[in-house]
PDB file of C-alpha atoms and ligand atoms in Angstrom:
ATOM      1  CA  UNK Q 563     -11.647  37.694  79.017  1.00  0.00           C
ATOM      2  CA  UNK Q 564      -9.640  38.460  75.428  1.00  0.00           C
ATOM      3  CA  UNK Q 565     -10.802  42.442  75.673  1.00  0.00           C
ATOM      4  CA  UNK Q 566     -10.545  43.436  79.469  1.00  0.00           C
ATOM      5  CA  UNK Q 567      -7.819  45.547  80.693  1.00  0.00           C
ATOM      6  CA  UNK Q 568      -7.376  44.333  83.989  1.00  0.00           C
ATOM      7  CA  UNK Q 569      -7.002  40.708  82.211  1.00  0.00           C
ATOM      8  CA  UNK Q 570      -4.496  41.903  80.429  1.00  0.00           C
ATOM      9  CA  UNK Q 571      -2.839  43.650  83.216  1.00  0.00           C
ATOM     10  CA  UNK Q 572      -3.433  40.541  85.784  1.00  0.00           C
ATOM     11  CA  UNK Q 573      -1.491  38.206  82.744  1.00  0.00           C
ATOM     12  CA  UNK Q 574       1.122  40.495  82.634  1.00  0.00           C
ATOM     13  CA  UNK Q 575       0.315  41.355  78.744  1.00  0.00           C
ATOM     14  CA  UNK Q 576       0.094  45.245  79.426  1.00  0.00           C
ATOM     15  CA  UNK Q 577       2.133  47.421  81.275  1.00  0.00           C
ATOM     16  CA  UNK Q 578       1.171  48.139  85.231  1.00  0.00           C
ATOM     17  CA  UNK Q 579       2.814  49.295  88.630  1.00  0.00           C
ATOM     18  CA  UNK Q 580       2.273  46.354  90.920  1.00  0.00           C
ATOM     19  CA  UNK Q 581       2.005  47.094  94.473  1.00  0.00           C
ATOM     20  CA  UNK Q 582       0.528  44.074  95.471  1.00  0.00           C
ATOM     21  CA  UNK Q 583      -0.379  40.551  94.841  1.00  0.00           C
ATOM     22  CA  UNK Q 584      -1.508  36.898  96.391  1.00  0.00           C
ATOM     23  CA  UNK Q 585      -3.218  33.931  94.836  1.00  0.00           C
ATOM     24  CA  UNK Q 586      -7.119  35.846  94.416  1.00  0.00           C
ATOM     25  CA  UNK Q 587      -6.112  39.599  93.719  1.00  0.00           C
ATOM     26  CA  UNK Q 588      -3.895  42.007  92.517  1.00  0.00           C
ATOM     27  CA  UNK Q 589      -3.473  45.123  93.473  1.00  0.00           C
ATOM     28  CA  UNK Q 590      -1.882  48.369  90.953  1.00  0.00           C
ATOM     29  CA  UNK Q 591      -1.531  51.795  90.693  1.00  0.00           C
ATOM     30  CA  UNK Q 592      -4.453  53.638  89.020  1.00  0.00           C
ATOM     31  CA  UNK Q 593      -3.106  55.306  86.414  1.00  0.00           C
ATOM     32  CA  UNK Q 594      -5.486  58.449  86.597  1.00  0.00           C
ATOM     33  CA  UNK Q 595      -3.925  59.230  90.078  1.00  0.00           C
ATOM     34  CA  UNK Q 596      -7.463  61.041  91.516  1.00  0.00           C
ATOM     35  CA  UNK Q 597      -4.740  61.938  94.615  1.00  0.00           C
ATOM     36  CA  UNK Q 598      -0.928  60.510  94.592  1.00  0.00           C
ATOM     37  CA  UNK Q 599      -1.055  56.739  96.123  1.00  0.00           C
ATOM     38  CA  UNK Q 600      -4.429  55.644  94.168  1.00  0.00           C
ATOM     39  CA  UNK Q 601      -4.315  52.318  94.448  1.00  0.00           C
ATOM     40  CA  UNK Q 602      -6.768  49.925  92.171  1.00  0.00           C
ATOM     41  CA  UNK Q 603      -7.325  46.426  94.370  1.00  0.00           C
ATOM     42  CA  UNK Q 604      -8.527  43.580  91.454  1.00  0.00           C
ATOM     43  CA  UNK Q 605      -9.769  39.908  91.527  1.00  0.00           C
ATOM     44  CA  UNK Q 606      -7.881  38.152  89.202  1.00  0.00           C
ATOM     45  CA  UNK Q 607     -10.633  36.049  87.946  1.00  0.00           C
ATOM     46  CA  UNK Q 608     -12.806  38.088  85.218  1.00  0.00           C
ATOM     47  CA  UNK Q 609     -16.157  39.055  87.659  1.00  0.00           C
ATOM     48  CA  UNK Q 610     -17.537  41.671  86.291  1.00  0.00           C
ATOM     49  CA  UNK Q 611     -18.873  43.590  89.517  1.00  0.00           C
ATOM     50  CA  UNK Q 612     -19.893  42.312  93.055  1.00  0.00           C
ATOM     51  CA  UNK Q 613     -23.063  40.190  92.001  1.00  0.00           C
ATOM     52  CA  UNK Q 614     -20.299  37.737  90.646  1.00  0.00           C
ATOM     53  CA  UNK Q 615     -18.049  37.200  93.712  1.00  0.00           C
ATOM     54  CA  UNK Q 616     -18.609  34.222  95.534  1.00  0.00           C
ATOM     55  CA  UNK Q 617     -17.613  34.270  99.513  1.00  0.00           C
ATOM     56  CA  UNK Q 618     -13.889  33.149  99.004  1.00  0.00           C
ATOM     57  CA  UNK Q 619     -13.119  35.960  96.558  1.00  0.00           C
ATOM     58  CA  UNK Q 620     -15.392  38.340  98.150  1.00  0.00           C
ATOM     59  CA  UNK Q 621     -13.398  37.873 101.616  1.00  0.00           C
ATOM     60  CA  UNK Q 622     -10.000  37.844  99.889  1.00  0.00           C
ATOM     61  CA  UNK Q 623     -10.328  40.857  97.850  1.00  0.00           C
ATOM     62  CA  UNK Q 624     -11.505  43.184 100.548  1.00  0.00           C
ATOM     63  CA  UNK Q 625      -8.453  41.707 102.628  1.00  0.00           C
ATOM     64  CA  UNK Q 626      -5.890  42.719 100.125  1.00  0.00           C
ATOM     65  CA  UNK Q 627      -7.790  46.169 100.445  1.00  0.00           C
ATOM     66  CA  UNK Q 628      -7.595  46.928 104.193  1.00  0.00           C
ATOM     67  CA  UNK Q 629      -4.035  45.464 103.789  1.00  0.00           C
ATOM     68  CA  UNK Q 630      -3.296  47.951 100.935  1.00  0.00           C
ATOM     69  CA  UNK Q 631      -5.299  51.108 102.456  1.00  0.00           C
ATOM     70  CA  UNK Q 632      -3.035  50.704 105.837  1.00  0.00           C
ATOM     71  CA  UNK Q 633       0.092  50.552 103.488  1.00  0.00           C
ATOM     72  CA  UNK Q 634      -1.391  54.004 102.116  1.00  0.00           C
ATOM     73  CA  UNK Q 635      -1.818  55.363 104.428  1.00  0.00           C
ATOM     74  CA  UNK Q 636       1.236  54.593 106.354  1.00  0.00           C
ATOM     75  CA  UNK Q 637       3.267  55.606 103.190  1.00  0.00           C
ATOM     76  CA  UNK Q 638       0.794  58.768 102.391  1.00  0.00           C
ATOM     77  CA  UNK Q 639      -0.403  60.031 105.316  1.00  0.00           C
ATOM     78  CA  UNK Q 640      -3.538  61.434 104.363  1.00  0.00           C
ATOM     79  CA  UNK Q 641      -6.276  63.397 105.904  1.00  0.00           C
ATOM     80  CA  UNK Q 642      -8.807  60.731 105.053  1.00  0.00           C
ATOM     81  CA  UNK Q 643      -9.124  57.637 102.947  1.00  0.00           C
ATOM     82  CA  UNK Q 644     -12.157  56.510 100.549  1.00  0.00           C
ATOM     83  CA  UNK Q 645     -12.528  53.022  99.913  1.00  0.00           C
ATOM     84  CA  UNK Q 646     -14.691  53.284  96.716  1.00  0.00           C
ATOM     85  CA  UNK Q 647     -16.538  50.362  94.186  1.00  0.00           C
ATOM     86  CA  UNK Q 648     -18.824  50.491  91.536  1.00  0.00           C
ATOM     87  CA  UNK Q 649     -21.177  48.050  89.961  1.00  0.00           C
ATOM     88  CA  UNK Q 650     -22.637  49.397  86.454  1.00  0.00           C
ATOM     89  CA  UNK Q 651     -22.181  52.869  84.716  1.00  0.00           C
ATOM     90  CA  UNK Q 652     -25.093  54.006  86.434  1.00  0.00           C
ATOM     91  CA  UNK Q 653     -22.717  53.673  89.330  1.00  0.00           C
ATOM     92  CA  UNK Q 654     -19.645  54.805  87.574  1.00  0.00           C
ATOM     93  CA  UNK Q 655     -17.863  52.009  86.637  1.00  0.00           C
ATOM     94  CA  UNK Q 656     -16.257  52.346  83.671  1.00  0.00           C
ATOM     95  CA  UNK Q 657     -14.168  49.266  83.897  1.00  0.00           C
ATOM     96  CA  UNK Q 658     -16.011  46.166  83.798  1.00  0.00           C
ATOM     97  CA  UNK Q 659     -13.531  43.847  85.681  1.00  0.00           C
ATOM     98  CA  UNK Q 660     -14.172  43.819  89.527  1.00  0.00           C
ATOM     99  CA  UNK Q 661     -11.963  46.407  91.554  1.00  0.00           C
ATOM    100  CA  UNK Q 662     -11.854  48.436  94.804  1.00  0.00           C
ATOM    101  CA  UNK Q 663     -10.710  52.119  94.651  1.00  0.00           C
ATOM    102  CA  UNK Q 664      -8.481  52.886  97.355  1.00  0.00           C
ATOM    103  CA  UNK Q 665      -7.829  56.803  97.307  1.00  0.00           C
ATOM    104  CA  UNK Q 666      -5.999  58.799  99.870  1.00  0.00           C
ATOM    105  CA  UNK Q 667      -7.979  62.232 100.913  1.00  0.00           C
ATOM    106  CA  UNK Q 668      -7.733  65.555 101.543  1.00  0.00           C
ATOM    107  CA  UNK Q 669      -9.482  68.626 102.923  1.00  0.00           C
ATOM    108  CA  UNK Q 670     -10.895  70.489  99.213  1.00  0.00           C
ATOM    109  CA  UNK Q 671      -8.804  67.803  97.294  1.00  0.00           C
ATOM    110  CA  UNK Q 672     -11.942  67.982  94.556  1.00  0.00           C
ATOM    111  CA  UNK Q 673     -12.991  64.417  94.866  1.00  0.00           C
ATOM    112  CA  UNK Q 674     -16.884  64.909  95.263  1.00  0.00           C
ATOM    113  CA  UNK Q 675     -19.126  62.044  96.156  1.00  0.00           C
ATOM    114  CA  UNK Q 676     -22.970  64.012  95.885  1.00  0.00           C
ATOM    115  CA  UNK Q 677     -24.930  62.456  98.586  1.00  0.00           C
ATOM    116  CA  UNK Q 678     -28.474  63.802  97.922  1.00  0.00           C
ATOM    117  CA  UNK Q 679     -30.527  62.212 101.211  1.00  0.00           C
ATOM    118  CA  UNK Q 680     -34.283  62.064 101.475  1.00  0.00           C
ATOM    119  CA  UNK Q 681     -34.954  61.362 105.021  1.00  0.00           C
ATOM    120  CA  UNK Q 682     -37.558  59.601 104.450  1.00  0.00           C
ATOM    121  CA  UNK Q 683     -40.370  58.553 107.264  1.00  0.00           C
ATOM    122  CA  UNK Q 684     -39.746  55.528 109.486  1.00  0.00           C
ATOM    123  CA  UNK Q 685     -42.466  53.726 107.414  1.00  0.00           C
ATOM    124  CA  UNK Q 686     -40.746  54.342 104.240  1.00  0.00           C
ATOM    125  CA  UNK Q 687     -37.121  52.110 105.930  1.00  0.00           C
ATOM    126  CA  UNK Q 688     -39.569  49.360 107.219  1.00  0.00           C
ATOM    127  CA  UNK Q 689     -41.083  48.992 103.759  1.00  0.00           C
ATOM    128  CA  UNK Q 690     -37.568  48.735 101.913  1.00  0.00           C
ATOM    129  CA  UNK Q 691     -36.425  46.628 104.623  1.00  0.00           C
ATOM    130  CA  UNK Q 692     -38.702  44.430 103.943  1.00  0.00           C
ATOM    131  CA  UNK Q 693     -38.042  43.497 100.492  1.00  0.00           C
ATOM    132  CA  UNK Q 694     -34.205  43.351 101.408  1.00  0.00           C
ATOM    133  CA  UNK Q 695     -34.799  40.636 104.007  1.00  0.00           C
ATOM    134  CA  UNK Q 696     -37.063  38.729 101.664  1.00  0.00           C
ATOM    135  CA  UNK Q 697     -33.795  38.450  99.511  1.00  0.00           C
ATOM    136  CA  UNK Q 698     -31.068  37.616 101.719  1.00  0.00           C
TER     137      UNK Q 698
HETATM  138  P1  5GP N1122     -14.141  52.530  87.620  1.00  0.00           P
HETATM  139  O1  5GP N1122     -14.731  53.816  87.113  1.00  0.00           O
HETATM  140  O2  5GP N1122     -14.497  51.374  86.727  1.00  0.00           O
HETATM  141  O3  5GP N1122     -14.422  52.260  89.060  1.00  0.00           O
HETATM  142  O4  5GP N1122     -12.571  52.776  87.584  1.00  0.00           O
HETATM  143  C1  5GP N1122     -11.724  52.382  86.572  1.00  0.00           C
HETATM  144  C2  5GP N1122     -10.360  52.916  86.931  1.00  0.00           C
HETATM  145  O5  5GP N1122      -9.396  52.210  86.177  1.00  0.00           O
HETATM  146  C3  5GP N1122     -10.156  54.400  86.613  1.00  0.00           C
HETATM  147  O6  5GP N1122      -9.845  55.097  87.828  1.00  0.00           O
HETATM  148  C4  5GP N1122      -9.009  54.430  85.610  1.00  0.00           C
HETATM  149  O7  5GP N1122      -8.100  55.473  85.850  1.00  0.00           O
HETATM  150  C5  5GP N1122      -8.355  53.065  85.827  1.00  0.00           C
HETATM  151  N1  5GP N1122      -7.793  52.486  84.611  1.00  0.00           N
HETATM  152  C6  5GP N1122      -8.407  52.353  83.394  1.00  0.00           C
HETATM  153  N2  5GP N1122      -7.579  51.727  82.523  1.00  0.00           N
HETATM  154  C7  5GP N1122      -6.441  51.467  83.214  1.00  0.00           C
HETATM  155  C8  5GP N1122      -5.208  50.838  82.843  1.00  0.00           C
HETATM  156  O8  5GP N1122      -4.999  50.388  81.716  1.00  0.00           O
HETATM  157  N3  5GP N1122      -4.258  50.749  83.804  1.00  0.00           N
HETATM  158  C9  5GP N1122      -4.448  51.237  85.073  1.00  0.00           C
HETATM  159  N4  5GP N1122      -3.432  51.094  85.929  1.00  0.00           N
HETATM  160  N5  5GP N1122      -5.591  51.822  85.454  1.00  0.00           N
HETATM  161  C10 5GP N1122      -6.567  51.944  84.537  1.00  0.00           C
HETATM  162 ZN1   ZN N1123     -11.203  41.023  83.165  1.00  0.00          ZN
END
């Protein structure tokens, strides 16, 4: 794609720090650095978010991911790790080119995921359950 980043970066026409690489990803630094070791894990094909991955690349790119996070964390030694994706700008994503965050944590290192649960009845899991299956 002529006007994606990660295109660019994955051809080599813009500047990145490689970490890692293999025939289906490629994995870089981020360069907003949420905590030192950030670490951006991308297909190299241009997929957009997950609905676009088939099995092959789907498998390989979350391979190069646990491969990376355990080189993070081995180099890092962090407190915790989030392995972090998004799929829209309602979900964050504010690059359009499929990638997996991997970001080394900390106790109060300002990194805030809101989780606002419902706890909803039993009924209410069957029902959405239910129109899941129906799509798999
Ligand atoms: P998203 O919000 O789409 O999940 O994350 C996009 C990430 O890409 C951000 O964390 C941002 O810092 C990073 N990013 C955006 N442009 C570039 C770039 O040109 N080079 C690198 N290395 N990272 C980038
Ligand atoms: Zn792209």
């Amino acid at each position: 794609m002529t006007n994606c980043a990660f295109c660019k970066i994955i051809a080599g026409q813009i500047p990145s720090t490689r970490i890692y690489e293999d025939e289906q990803t490629l994995a870089f630094m981020d360069i907003g650095q949420v905590n030192p070791g950030h670490v951006l894990v991308a297909v190299k094909p241009h997929v957009e978010n997950v609905f676009g991955l088939d099995d092959t690349l789907a498998g390989a790119v979350f391979r190069a991911t646990v491969r990376v996070a355990r080189a993070v964390h081995a180099a890092f030694a962090p407190q915790g790790m989030s392995i972090y994706q998004a799929n829209g700008p309602a979900a964050g994503q504010t690059v359009f080119h499929l990638h997996i965050h991997v970001v080394p944590r900390w106790d109060a290192d300002g990194m805030n995921l809101t989780w606002p649960v419902k706890n909803p009845p039993r009924e209410k899991l069957e029902e959405y359950a239910v129109k899941i299956r129906a799509a798999l």
